[in-house]
C-alpha atoms as a printed R data frame, in Angstrom:
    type eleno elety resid chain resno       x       y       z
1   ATOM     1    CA   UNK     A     1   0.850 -16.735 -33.234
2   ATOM     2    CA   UNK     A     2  -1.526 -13.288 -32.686
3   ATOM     3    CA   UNK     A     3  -2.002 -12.502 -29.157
4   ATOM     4    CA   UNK     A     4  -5.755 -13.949 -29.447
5   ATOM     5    CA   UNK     A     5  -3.776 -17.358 -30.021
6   ATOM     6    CA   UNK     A     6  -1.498 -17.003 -27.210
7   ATOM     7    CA   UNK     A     7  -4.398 -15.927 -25.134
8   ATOM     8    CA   UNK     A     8  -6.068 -19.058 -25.370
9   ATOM     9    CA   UNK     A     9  -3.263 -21.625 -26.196
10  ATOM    10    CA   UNK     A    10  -1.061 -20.352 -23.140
11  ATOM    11    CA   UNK     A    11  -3.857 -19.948 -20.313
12  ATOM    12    CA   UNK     A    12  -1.248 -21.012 -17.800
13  ATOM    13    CA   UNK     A    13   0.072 -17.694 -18.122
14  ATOM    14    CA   UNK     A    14  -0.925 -15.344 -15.223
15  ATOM    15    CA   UNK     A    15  -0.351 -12.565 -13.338
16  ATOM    16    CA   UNK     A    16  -0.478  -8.817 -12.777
17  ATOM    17    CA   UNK     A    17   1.667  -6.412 -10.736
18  ATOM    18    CA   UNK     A    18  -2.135  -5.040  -9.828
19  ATOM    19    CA   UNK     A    19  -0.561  -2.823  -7.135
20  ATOM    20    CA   UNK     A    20   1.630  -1.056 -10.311
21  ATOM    21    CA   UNK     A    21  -2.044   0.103 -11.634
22  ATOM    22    CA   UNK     A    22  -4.422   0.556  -8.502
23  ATOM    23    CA   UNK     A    23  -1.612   1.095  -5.864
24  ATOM    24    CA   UNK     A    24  -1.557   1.634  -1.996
25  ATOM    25    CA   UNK     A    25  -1.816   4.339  -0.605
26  ATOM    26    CA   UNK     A    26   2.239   6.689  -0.634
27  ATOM    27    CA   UNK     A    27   2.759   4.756  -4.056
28  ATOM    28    CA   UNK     A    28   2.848   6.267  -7.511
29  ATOM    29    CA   UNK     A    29  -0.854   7.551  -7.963
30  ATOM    30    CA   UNK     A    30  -2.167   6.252 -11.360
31  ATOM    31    CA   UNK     A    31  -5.261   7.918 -13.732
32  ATOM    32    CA   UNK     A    32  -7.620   5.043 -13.725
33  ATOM    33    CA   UNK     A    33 -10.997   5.744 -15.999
34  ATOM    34    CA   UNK     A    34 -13.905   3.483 -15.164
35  ATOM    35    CA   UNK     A    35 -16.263   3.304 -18.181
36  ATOM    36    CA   UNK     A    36 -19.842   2.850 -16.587
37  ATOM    37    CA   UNK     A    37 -21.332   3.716 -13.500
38  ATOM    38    CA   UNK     A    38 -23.532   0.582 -12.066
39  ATOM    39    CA   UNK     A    39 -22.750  -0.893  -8.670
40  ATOM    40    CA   UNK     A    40 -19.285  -2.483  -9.985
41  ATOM    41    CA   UNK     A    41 -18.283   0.370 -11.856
42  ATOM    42    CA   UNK     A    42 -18.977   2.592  -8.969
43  ATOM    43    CA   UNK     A    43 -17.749   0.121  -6.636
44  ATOM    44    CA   UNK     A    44 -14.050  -0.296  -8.502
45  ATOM    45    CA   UNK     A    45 -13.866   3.793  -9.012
46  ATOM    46    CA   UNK     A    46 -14.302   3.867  -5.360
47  ATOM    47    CA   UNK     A    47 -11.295   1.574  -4.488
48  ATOM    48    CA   UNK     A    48  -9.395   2.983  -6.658
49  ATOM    49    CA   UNK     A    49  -9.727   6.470  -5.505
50  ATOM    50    CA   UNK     A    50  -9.689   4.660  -1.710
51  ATOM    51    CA   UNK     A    51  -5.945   3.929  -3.106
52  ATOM    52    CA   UNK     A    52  -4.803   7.129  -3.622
53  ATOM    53    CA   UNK     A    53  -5.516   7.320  -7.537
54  ATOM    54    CA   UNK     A    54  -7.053  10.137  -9.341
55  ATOM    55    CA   UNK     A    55 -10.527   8.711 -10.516
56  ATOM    56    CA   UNK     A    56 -12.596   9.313 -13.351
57  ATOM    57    CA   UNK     A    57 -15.904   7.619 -13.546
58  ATOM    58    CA   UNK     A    58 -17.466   7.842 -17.606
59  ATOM    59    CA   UNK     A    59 -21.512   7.431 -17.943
60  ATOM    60    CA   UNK     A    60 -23.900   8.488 -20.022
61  ATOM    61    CA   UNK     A    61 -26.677  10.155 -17.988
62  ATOM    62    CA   UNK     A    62 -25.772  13.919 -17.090
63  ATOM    63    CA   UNK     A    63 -27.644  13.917 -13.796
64  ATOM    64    CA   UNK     A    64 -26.388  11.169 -12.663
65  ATOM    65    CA   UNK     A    65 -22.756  12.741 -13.615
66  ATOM    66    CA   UNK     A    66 -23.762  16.172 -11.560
67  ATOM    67    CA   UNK     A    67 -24.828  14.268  -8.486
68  ATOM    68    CA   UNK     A    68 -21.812  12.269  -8.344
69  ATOM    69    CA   UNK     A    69 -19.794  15.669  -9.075
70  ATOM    70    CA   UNK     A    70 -22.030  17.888  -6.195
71  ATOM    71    CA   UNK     A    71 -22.910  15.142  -3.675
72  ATOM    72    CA   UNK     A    72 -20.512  12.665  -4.004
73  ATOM    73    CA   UNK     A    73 -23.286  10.289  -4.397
74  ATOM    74    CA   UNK     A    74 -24.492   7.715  -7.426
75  ATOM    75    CA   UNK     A    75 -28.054   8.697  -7.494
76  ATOM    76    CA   UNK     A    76 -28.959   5.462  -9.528
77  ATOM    77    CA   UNK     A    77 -26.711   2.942  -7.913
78  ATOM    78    CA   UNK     A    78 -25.048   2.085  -3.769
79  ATOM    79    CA   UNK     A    79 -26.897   5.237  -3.152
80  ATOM    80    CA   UNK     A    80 -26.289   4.743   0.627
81  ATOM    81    CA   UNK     A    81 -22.689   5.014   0.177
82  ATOM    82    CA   UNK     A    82 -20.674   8.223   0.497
83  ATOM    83    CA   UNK     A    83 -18.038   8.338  -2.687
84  ATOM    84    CA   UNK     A    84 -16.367  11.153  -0.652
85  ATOM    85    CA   UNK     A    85 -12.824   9.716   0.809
86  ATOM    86    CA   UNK     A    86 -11.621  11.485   3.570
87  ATOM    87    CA   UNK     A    87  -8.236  12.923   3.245
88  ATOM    88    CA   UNK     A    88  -7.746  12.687  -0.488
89  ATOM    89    CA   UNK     A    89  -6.288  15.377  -2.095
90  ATOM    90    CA   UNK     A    90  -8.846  15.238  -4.887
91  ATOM    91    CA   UNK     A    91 -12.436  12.773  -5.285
92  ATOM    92    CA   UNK     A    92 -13.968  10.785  -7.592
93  ATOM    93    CA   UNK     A    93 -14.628  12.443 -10.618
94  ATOM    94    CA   UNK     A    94 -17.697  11.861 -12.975
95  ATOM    95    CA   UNK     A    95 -17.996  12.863 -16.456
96  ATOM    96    CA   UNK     A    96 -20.702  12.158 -19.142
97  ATOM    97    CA   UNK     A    97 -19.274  13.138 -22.677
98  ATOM    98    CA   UNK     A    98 -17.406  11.786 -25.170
99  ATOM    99    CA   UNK     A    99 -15.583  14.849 -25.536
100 ATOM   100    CA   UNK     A   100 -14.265  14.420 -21.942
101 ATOM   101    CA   UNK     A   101 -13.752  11.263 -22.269
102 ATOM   102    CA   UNK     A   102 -11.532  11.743 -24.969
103 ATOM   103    CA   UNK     A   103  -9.592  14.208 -23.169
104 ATOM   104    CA   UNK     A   104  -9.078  11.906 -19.900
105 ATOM   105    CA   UNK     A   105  -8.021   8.804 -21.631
106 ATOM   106    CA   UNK     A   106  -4.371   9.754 -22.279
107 ATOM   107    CA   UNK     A   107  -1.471   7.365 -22.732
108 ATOM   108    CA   UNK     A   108  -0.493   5.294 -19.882
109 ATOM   109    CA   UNK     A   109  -4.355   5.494 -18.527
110 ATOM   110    CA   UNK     A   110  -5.343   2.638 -16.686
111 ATOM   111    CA   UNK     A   111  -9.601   1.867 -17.605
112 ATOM   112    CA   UNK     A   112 -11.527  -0.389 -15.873
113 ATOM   113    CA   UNK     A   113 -14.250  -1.386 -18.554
114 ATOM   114    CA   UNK     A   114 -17.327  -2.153 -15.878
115 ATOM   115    CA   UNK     A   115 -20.357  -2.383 -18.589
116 ATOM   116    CA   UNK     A   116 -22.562  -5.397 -19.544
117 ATOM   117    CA   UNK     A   117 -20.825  -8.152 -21.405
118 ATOM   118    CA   UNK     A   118 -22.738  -8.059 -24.987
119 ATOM   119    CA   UNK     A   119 -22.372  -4.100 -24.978
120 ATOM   120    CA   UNK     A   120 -18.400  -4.292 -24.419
121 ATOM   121    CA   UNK     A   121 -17.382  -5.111 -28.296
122 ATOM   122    CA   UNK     A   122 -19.417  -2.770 -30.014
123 ATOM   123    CA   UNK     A   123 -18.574   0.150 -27.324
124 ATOM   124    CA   UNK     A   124 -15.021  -0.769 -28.123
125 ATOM   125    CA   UNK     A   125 -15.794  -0.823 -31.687
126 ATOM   126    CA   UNK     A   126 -17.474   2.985 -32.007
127 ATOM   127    CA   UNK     A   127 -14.477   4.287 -29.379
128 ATOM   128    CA   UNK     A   128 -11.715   2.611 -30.541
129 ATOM   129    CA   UNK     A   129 -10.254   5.598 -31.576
130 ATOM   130    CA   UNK     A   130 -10.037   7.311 -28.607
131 ATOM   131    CA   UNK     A   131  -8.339   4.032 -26.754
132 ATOM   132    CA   UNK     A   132  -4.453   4.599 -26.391
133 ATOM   133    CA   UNK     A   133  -2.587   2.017 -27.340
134 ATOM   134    CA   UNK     A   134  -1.013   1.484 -24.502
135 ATOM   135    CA   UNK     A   135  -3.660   1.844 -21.736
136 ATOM   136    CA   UNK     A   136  -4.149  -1.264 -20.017
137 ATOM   137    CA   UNK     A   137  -7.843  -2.149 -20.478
138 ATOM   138    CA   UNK     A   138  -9.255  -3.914 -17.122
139 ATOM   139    CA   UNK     A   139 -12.420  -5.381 -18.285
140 ATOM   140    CA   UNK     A   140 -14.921  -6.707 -15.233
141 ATOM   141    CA   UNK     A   141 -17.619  -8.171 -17.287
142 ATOM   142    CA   UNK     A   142 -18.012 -12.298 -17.514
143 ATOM   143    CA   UNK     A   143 -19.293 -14.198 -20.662
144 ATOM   144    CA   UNK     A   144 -18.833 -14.963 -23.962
145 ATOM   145    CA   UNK     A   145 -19.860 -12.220 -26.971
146 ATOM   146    CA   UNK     A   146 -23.088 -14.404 -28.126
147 ATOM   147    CA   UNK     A   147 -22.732 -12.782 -31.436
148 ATOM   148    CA   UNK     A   148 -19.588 -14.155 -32.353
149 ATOM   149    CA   UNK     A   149 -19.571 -16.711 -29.548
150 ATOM   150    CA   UNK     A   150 -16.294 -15.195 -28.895
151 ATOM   151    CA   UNK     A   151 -14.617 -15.277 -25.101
152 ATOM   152    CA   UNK     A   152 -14.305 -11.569 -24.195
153 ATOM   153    CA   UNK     A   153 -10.948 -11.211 -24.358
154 ATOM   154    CA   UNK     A   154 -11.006 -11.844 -28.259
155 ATOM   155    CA   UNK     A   155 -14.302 -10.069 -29.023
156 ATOM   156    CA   UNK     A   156 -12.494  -6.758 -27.722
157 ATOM   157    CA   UNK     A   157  -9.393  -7.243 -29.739
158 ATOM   158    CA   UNK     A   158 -11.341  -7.485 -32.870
159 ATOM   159    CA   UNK     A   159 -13.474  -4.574 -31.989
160 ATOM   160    CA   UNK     A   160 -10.550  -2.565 -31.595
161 ATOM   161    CA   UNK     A   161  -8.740  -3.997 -34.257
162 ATOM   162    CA   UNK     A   162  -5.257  -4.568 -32.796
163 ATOM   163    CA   UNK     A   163  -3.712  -7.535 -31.256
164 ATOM   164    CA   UNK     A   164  -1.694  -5.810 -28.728
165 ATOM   165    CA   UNK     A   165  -3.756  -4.076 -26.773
166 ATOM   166    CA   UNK     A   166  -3.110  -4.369 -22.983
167 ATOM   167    CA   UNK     A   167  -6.165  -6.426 -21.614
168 ATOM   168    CA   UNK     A   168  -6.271  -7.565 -17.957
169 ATOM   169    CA   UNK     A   169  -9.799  -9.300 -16.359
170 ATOM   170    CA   UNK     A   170 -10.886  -8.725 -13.254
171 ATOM   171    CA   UNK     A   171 -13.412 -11.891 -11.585
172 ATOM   172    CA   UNK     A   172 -15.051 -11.982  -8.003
173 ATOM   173    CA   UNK     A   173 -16.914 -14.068  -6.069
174 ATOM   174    CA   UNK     A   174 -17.346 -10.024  -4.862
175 ATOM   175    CA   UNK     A   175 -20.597  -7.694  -5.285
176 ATOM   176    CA   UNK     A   176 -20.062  -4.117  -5.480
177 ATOM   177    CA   UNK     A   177 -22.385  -3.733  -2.022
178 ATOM   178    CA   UNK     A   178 -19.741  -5.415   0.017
179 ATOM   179    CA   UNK     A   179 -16.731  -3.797  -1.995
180 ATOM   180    CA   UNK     A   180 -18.469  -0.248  -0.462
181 ATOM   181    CA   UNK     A   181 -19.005  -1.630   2.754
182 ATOM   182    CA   UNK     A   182 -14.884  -2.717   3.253
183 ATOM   183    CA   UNK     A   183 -16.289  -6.478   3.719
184 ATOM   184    CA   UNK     A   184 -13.219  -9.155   2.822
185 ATOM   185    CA   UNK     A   185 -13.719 -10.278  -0.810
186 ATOM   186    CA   UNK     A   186 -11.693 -12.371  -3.568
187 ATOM   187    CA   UNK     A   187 -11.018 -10.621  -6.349
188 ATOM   188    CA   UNK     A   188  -8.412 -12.333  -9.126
189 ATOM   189    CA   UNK     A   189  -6.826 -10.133 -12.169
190 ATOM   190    CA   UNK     A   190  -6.020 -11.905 -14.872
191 ATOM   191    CA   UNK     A   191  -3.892 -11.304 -18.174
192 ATOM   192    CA   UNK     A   192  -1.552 -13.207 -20.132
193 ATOM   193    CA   UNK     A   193   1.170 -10.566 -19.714
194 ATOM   194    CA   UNK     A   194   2.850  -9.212 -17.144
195 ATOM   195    CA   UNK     A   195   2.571  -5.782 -16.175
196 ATOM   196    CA   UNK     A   196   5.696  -3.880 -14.370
């Protein structure tokens, strides 16, 4: 069976070491790459550079990039929040080309995927070059693919055209203004491997 198959016949498979890819602080700092910066993707690039990780946040828009970069502020989204974390060696890092991104998404890379459902399989599609096989791809968005009425998990293995492809899913109930804010949330990570 492919690992589409096993994905859906074998949904009692779960589990994640998620503290082996966003670990606590005085653990083995991982490169996590957030693709998109909304409120959830600059939400989970904050946690994970909260954990000790070095952060790289991907968008399009170059002045949004610069004022992350100069004031440690998303000028579009959670602009009240502060993206500066005291006492980290380095901060949040935005970048806005594909050339960049390219550079920063080397093996082992850990990407959390945080853009709109029915933009995630063609983005993997046109990119899929530039995914390493082995980086673990953390995708936060909910929904089916309406074009192929596919459950996301499937869509992005077809756009990328590989069956092995690391996939994990990340589901609330949590919004991105309490994830700034330090309020308790839920959050579940989901994948039907297991990651050590």
């Amino acid at each position: 069976a492919s690992r589409t198959q096993k994905n859906v016949m074998r949904s009692s498979r779960f589990g994640i070491d998620v503290a082996k890819f966003i670990p606590y602080r005085f653990q083995k700092k991982q490169k996590v790459v957030v693709l998109g910066a909304g409120s959830f993707g600059t939400s989970m690039a904050f946690v994970s550079q909260t954990a000790g990780n070095e952060t790289i946040i991907y968008m399009r828009d170059p002045k949004q990039c610069e004022a992350i970069n100069r004031q440690g502020r998303n000028p579009k989204y959670l602009t009240d929040h502060s993206l500066r974390i005291e006492g980290a060696d380095n901060q949040i890092r935005g970048i806005c080309t594909l050339e960049d991104l390219e550079k920063e998404l080397t093996p082992g890379v850990v990407i959390i995927h945080a853009l709109p459902c029915q933009l995630t399989p063609p983005w993997f599609a046109e990119h899929k070059d530039i995914i390493p096989r082995d980086a673990l791809i953390c995708c936060t968005c909910k929904g089916l693919y309406l074009e192929t009425n596919q459950l996301m998990s499937h869509a992005i293995l077809d756009a990328l055209d590989r069956v092995d492809q690391p996939l994990a899913f990340l589901s609330g109930p949590s919004f991105a203004e309490e994830i700034m804010r330090g309020f308790p949330t839920t959050l579940v990570v989901t994948s039907d491997s297991s990651f050590h």
